[in-house]
Coordinates of C-alpha atoms and ligand atoms in Angstrom, one line a residue:
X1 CA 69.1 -147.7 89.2
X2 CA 66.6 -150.1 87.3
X3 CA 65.8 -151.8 84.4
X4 CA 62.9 -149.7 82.5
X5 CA 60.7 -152.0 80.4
X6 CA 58.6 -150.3 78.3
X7 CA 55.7 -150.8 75.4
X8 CA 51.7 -149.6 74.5
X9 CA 50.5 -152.1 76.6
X10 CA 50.3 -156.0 77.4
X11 CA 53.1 -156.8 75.3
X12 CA 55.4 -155.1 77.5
X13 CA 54.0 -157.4 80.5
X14 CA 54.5 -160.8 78.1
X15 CA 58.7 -159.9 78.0
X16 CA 58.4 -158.7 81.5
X17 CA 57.2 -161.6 82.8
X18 CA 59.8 -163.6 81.0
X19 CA 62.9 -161.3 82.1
X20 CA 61.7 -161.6 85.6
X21 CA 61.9 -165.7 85.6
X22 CA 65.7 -165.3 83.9
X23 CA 66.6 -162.4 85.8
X24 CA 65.1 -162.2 89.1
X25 CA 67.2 -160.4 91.1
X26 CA 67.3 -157.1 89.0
X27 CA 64.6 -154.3 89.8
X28 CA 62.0 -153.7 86.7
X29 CA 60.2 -150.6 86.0
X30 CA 57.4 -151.4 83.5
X31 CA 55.4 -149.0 81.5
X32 CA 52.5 -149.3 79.5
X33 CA 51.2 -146.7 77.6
X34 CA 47.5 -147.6 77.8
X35 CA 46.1 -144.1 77.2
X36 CA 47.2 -144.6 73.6
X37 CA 47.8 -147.9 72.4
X38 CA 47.7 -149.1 69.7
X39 CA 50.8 -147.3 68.1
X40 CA 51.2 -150.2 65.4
X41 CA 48.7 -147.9 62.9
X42 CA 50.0 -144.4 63.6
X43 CA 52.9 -142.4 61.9
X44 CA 56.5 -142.6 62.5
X45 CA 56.3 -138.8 63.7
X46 CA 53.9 -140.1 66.8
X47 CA 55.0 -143.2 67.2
X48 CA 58.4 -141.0 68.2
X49 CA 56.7 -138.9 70.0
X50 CA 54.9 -141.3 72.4
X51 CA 57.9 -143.3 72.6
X52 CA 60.3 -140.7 73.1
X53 CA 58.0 -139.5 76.4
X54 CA 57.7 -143.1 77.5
X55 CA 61.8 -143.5 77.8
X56 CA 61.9 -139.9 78.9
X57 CA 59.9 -140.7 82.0
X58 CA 61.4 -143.9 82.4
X59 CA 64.5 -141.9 82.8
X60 CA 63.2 -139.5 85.4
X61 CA 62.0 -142.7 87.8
X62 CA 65.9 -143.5 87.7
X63 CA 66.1 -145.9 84.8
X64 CA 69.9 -146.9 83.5
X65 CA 68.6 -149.2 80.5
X66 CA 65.4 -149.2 79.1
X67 CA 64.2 -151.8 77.1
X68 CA 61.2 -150.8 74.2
X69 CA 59.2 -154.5 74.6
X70 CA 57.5 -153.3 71.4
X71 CA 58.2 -154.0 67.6
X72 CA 56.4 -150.9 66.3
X73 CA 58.3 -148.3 68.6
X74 CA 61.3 -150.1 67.9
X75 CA 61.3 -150.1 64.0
X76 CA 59.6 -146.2 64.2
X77 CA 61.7 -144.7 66.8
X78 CA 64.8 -146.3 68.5
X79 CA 67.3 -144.8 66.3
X80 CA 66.2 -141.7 66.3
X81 CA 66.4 -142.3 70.2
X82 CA 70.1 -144.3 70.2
X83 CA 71.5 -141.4 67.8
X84 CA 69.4 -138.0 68.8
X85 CA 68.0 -138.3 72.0
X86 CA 70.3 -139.9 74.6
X87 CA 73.7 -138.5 73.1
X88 CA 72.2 -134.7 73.7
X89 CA 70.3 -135.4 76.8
X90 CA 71.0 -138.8 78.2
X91 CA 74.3 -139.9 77.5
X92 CA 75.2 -142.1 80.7
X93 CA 71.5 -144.0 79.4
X94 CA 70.9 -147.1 77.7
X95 CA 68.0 -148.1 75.3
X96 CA 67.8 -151.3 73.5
X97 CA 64.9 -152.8 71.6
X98 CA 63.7 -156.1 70.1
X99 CA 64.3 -156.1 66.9
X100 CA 67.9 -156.7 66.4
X101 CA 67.9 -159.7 69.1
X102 CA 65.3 -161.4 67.2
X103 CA 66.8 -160.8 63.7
X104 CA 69.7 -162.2 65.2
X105 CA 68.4 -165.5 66.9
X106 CA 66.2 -165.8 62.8
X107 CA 69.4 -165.3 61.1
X108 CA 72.2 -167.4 62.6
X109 CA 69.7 -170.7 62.1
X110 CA 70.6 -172.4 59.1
X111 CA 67.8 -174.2 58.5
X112 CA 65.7 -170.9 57.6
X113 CA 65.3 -170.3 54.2
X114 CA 61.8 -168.7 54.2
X115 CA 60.7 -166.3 56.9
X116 CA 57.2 -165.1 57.5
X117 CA 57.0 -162.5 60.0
X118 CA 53.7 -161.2 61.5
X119 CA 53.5 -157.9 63.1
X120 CA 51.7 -154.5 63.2
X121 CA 50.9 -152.5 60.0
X122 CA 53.4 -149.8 61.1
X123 CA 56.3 -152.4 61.7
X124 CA 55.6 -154.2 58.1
X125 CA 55.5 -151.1 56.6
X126 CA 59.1 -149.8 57.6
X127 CA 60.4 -153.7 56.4
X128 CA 62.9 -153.5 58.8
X129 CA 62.7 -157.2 58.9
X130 CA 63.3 -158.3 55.4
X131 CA 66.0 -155.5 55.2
X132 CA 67.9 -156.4 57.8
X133 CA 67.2 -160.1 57.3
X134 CA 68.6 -160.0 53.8
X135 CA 71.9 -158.2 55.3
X136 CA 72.4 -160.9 57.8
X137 CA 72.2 -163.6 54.8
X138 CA 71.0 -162.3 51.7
X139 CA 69.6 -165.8 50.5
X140 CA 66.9 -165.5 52.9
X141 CA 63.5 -164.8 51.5
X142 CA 61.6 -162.7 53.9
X143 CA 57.7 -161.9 53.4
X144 CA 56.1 -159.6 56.0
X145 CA 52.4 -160.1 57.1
X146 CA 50.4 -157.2 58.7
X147 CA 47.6 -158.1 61.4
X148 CA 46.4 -154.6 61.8
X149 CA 43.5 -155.9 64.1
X150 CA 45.3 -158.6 66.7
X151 CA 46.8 -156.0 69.1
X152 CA 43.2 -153.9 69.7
X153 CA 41.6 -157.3 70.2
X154 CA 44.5 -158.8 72.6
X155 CA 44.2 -155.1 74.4
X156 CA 40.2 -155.3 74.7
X157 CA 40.8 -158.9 76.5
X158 CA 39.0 -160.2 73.3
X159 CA 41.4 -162.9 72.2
X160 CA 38.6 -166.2 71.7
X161 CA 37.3 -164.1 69.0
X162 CA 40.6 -163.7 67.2
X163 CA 40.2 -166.9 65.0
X164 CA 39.1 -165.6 61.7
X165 CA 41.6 -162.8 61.6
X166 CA 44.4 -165.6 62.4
X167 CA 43.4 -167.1 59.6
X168 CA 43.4 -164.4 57.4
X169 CA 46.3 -163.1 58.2
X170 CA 48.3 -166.5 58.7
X171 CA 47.2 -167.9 54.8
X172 CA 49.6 -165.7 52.8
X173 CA 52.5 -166.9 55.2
X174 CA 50.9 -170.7 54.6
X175 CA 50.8 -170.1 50.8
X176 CA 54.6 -168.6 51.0
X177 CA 55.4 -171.8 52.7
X178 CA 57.3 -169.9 55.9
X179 CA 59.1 -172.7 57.9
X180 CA 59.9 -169.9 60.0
X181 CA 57.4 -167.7 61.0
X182 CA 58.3 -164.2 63.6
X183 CA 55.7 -163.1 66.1
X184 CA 57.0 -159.4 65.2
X185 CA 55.2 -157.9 67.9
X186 CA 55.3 -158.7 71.8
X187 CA 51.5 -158.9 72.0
X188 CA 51.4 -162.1 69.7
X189 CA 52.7 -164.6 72.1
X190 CA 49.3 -164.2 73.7
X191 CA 47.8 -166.0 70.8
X192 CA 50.9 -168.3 69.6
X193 CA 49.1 -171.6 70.5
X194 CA 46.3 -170.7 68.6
X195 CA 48.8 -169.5 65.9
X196 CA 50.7 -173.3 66.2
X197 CA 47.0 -174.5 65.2
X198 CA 46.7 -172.8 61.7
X199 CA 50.4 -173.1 60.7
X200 CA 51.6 -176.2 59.0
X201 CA 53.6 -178.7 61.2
X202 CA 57.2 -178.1 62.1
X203 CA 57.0 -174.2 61.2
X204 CA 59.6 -172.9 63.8
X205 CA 58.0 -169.7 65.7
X206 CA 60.1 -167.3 66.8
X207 CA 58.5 -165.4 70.0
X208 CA 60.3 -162.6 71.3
X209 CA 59.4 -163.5 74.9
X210 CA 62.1 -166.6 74.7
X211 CA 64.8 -164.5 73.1
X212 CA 64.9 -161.0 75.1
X213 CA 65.7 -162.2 78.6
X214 CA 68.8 -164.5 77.1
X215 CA 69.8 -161.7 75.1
X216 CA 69.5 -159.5 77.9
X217 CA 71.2 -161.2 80.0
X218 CA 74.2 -161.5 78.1
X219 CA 74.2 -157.9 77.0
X220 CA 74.6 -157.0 80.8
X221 CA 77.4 -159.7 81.2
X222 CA 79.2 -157.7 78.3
X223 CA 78.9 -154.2 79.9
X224 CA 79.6 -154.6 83.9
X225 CA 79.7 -151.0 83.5
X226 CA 76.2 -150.8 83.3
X227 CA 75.1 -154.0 85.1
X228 CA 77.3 -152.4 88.0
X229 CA 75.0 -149.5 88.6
X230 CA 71.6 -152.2 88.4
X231 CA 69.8 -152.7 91.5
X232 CA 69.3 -156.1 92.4
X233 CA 66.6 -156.0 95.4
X234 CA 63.7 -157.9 93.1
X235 CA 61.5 -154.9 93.4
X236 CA 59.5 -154.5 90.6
X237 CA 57.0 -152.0 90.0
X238 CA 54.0 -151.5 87.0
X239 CA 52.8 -148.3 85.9
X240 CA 50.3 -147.4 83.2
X241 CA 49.5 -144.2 81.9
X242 CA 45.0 -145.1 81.7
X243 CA 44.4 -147.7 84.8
X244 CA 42.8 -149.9 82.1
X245 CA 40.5 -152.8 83.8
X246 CA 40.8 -155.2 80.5
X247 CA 44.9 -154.7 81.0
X248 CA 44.9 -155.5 84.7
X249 CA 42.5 -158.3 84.2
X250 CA 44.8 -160.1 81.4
X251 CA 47.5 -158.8 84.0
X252 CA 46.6 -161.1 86.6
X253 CA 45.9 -164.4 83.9
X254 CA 49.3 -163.5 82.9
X255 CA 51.0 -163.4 86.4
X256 CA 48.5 -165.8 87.8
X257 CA 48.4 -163.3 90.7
X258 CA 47.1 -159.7 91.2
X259 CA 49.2 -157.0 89.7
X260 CA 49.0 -153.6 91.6
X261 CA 49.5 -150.6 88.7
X262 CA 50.0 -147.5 89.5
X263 CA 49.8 -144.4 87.2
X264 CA 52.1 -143.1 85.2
X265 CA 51.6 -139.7 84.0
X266 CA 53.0 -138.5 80.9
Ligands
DGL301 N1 53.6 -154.7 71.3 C1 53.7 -153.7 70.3 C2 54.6 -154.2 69.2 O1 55.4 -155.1 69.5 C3 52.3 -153.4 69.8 C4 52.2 -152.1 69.1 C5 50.8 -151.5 69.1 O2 50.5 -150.9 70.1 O3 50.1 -151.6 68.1 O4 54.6 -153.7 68.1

């Protein structure tokens, strides 16, 4: 069985990338749901509902674990899946997101004392971060940053005209004085260096692309009862639901090769 990695779009390829080079030997299913990103503006109802579909299909193409690459999908709908979903239908499956990893690499560094975290309107809406932030160490003070236009200019492979948004949406963290600062959603590592540019010196970024694969890997070394059933032939194969050419060209700068997608209907 495989490793389903799943998310609206290029964010999913950013983690995917990165749990490939830590763990190469497992076989990856990614999914991008192209036909309807962006999710980070819609209702908890559809965010569900797409993501709900996506895992469900994952399933189907023989998925153990799934991992939702994808802050938005995670905050809006992976409890309902964890406590709803997999005990009534799928209760041999496994779906984990990226929002507790990260919250748990922020919160066990001392030297955080303010926390800026960027991410998608839907994600700083639900403040999952500062809630579960302040649980970890209640001290912490947490201010969340929406940058509703980021992902649909990463997506349209229009990223060099990003600037003035950056620094619109980077100034309240500046003026907060963050000397931590979350790139709560798994398309942002796409524009971290020019992110490093606008934030003050020594501002520690947290990007979810150097915590997953760790995480992951350790998560499996705790379960052998799931890592046991993992293929581990390096096959990996990338489907999209709309064989978008703006996704498969930032595919290729991404994997510095040509990535062949195939679609995934659902
Ligand atoms: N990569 C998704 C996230 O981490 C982007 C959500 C969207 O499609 O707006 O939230």
């Amino acid at each position: 069985m495989k490793i389903g990695i799943f998310d609206s779009g290029l964010g999913g390829l950013v983690v995917t990338k990165a749990v490939i080079n830590r763990l190469p030997q497992y076989d990856i299913l990614y999914v991008g749901d192209t036909k309807r990103v962006p999710y980070g503006n819609r209702s908890q109802k559809t965010v569900y509902d797409f993501t709900a579909r996506a895992v469900e299909f994952l399933f189907a193409q023989n998925c153990k674990l799934v991992i939702i690459a994808c802050n938005t999908a995670s905050a809006q709908a992976l409890r309902k899946i964890q406590q709803e979903l997999l005990p009534k239908k799928y209760p041999d499956r496994r779906v984990l997101g990226v929002i507790i990893p990260t919250l748990e690499a922020v919160g066990s560094d001392p030297r955080n004392k303010k926390v800026g975290v960027l991410a998608t309107q839907s994600t700083a809406a639900s403040h999952i971060y500062r809630t579960e932030l302040k649980k970890i160490n209640p001290r912490l003070k947490v201010l969340e940053q929406s940058a509703p236009l980021l992902v649909p200019l990463i997506e349209n492979g229009a990223k060099k005209f990003a600037q003035p948004f950056l620094l619109e949406y980077l100034r309240p963290l500046k003026k907060f004085r963050a000397d931590a600062v979350v790139l709560g959603c798994t398309h942002y590592p796409i524009l971290k260096e020019q992110m490093r540019k606008i934030l003050l010196k020594g501002v520690r970024l947290y990007s979810q692309e150097q915590i997953i694969p760790e995480k992951l890997a350790k998560y499996l070394k705790r379960h052998p009862e799931i890592d046991s059933r993992l293929s581990k032939k390096a096959q990996r194969v990338f489907m999209v639901t709309d064989l978008n050419v703006n996704l498969m060209a930032a595919a290729k700068e991404l994997f510095g090769k040509k990535i062949a997608f195939k679609l995934a209907d659902f």
